[in-house]
Coordinates of C-alpha atoms and ligand atoms in Angstrom, one line a residue:
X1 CA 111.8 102.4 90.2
X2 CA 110.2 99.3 88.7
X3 CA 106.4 98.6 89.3
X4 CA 105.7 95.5 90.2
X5 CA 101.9 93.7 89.4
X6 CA 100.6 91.6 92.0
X7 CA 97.6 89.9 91.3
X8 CA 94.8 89.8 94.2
X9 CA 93.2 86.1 93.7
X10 CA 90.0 87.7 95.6
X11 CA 88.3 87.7 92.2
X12 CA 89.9 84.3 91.0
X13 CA 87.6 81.3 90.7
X14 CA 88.3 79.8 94.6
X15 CA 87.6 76.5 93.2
X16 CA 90.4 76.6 90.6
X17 CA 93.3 78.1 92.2
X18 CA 96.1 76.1 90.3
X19 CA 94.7 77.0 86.9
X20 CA 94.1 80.4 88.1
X21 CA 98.1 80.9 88.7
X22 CA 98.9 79.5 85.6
X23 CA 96.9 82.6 84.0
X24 CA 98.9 85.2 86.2
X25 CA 101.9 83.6 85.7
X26 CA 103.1 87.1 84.2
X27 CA 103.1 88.4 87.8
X28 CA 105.7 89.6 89.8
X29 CA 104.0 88.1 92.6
X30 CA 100.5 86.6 93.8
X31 CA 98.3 89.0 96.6
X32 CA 96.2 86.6 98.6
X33 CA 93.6 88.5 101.0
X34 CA 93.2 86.4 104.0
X35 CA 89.8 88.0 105.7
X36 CA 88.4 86.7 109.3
X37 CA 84.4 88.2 109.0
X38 CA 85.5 89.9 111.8
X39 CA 87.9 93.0 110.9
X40 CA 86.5 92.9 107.9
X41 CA 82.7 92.3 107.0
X42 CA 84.0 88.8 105.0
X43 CA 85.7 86.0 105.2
X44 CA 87.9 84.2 102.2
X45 CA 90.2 81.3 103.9
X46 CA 93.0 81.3 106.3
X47 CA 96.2 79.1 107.2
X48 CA 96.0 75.8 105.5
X49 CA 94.6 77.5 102.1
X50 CA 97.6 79.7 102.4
X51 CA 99.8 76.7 102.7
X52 CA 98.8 74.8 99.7
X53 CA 98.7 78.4 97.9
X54 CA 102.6 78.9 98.6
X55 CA 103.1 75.3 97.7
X56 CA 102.0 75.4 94.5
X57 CA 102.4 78.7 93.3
X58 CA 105.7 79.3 91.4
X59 CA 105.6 82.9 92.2
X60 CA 106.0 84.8 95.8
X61 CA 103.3 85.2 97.8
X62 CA 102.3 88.5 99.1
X63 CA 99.8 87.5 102.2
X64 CA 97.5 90.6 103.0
X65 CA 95.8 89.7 106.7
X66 CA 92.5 91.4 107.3
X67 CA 92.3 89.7 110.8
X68 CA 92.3 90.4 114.3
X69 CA 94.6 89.2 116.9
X70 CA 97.4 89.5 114.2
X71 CA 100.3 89.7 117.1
X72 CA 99.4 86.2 117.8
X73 CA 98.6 84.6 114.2
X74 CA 100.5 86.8 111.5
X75 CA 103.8 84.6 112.5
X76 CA 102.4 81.3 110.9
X77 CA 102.0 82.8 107.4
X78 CA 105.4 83.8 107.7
X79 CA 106.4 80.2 108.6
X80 CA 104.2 78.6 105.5
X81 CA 107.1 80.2 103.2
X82 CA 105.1 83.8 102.3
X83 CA 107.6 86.0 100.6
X84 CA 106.1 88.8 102.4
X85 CA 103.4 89.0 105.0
X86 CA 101.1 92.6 105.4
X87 CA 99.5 92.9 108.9
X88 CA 97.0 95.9 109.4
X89 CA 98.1 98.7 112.0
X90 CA 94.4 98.7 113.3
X91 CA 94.9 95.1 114.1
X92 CA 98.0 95.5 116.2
X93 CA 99.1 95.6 119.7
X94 CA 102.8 95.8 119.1
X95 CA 103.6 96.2 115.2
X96 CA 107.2 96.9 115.9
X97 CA 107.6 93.2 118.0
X98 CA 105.3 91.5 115.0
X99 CA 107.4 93.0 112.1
X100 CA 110.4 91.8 113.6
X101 CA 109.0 88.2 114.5
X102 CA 108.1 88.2 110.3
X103 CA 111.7 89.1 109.3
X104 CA 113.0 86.2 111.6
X105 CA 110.6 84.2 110.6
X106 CA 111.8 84.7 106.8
X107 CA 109.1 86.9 105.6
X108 CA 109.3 90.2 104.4
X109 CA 107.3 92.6 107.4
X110 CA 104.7 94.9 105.8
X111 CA 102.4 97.5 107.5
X112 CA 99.2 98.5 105.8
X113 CA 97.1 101.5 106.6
X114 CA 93.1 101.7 106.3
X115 CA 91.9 105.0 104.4
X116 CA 91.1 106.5 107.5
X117 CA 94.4 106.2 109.3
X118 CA 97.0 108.3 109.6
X119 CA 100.9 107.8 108.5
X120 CA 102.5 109.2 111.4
X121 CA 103.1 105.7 113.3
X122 CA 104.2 104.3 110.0
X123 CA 106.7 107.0 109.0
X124 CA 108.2 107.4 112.7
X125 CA 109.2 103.5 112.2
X126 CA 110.2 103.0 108.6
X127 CA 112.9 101.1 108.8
X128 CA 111.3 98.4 110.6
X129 CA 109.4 97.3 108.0
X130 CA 109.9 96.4 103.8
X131 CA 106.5 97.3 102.3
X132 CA 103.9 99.9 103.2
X133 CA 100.4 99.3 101.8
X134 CA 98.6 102.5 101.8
X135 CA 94.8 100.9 101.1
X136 CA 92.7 102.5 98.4
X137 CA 89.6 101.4 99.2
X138 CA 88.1 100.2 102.9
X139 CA 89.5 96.8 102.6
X140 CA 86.7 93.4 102.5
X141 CA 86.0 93.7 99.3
X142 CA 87.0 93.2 95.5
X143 CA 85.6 95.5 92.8
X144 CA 85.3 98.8 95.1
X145 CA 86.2 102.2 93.4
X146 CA 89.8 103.8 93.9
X147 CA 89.9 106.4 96.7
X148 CA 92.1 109.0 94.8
X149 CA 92.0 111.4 98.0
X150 CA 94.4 108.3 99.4
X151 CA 97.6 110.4 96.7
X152 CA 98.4 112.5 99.6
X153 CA 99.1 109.5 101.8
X154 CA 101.2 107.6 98.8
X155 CA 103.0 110.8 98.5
X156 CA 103.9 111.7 101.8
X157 CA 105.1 108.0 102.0
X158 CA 107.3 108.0 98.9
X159 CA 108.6 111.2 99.9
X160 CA 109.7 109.6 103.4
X161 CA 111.3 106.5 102.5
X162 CA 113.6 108.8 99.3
X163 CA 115.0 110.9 102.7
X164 CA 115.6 108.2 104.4
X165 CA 117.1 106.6 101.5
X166 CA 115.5 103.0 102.5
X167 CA 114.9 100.1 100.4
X168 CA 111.2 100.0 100.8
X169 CA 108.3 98.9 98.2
X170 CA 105.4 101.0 98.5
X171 CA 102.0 99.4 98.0
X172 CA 98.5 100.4 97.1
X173 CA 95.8 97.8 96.7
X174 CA 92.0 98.5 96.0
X175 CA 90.4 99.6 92.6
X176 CA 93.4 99.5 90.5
X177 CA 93.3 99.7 86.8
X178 CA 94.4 101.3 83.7
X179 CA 92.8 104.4 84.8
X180 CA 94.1 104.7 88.3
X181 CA 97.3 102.9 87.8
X182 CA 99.2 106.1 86.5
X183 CA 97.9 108.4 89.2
X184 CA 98.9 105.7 92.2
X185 CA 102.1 105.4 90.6
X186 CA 102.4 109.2 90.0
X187 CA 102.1 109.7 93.6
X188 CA 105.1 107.2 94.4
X189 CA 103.4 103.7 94.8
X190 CA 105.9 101.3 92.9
X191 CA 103.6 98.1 93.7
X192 CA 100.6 97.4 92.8
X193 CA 97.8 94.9 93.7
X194 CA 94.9 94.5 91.4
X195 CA 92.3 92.0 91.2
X196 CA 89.1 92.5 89.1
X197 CA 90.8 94.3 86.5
X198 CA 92.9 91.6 86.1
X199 CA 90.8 88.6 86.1
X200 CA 88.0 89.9 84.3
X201 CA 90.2 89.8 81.1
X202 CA 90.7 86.5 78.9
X203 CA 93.9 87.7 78.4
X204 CA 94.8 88.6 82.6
X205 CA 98.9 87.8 81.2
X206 CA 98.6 90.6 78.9
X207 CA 96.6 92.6 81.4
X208 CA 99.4 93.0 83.8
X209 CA 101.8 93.2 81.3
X210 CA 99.9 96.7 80.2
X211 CA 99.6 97.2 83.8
X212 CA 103.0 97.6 84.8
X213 CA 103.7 99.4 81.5
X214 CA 101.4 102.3 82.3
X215 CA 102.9 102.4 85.6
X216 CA 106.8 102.5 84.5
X217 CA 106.0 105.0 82.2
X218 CA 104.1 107.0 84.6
X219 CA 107.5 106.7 86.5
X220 CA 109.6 108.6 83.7
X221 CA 107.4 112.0 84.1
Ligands
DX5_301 C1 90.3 94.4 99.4 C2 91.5 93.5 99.1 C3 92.0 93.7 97.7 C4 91.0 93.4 96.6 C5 91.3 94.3 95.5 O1 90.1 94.4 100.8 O2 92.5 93.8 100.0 O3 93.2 93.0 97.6 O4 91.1 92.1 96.1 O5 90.4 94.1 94.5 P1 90.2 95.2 93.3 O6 91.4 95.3 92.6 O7 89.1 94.5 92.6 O8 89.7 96.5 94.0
ZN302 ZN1 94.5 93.0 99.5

């Protein structure tokens, strides 16, 4: 497995996004968090941000919705060019038909799970989807602490997509760090979003450059 870093530009200066990229720019992708104020207690920007975001950005974008009515709206972020788009379970009427409308639309389809639900609707329909994001914190917010009693979850994911033998990226996103990136990716997480531990450094390049170090070698045990 590789780890791959993705950035979450929830704790980048909103004002400043095109610098902002060129300081990540060590990334293997950029994690924008697209919140309504409504499934979650905040809201950060929606379509025509996200636009502008995958125009200028020389690296994939990895949309993360925190919105209702997703069935309806998830399929425009697709269409803006995303490399991936992550809809919430919670948030969905028919995740199967949505992930399936994302992969037409071009995207990569990704399901993500708040830390109080279950896998079992996830696992029963792997292959219908590319990433699983198995949340580490209750997502709205930056700068929350890891959940490490979300391992089990990673685990039990990892250990379903080896049987299966599918080509599937397994993400965790909240609270990420030095620290906690060697026990997500000890658990099986091979992607990993992190966004204050990453901008509050001068140097956020050779942040995630240490980043997905401690995570590869975290691999080899
Ligand atoms: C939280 C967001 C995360 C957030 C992570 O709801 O989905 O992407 O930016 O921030 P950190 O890495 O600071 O926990
Ligand atoms: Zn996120």
């Amino acid at each position: 497995m590789t780890a791959l870093i993705h950035p979450s530009i929830l704790s980048a200066d909103f004002a400043n996004f095109q610098t902002e990229f060129v300081s990540i720019s060590s990334a293997d992708a950029i994690h924008v968090d697209v919140m309504d104020g409504h499934f979650v207690p905040n809201l950060t920007f929606g379509l025509p941000v996200v636009k502008r975001l995958v125009q200028i950005s020389e690296l994939p974008i990895d949309v993360h919705l925190m919105i209702e009515n997703v069935d309806f709206l998830a399929v425009s972020y697709a269409d803006t060019g995303a490399a991936s788009v992550t809809f919430h379970q919670e948030a969905s009427v028919e995740p199967v038909k949505l992930a399936r409308q994302l992969r037409a639309a071009g995207a990569k389809a990704s399901i993500a799970v708040k830390p109080g639900t279950g896998l079992e609707f996830v696992l029963d329909n792997l292959s219908e989807f590319d990433m699983v994001l198995v949340m580490t914190v209750e997502p709205g917010f930056g700068g929350q602490s890891f959940m490490s009693d979300m391992m089990p979850k990673v685990e039990q994911a990892r250990a379903e997509i080896d049987r299966l033998g599918l080509n599937i990226r397994l993400q965790v996103d909240g609270g990420i760090d030095e620290n906690t990136i060697k026990v997500a990716a000890q658990a099986g997480a091979d992607t990993f979003v992190a966004g204050s531990s990453v901008f509050s450094k001068s140097d956020r390049n050779g942040q995630i450059e240490l980043l997905r170090d401690i995570a590869n070698k975290a691999f080899d045990y």
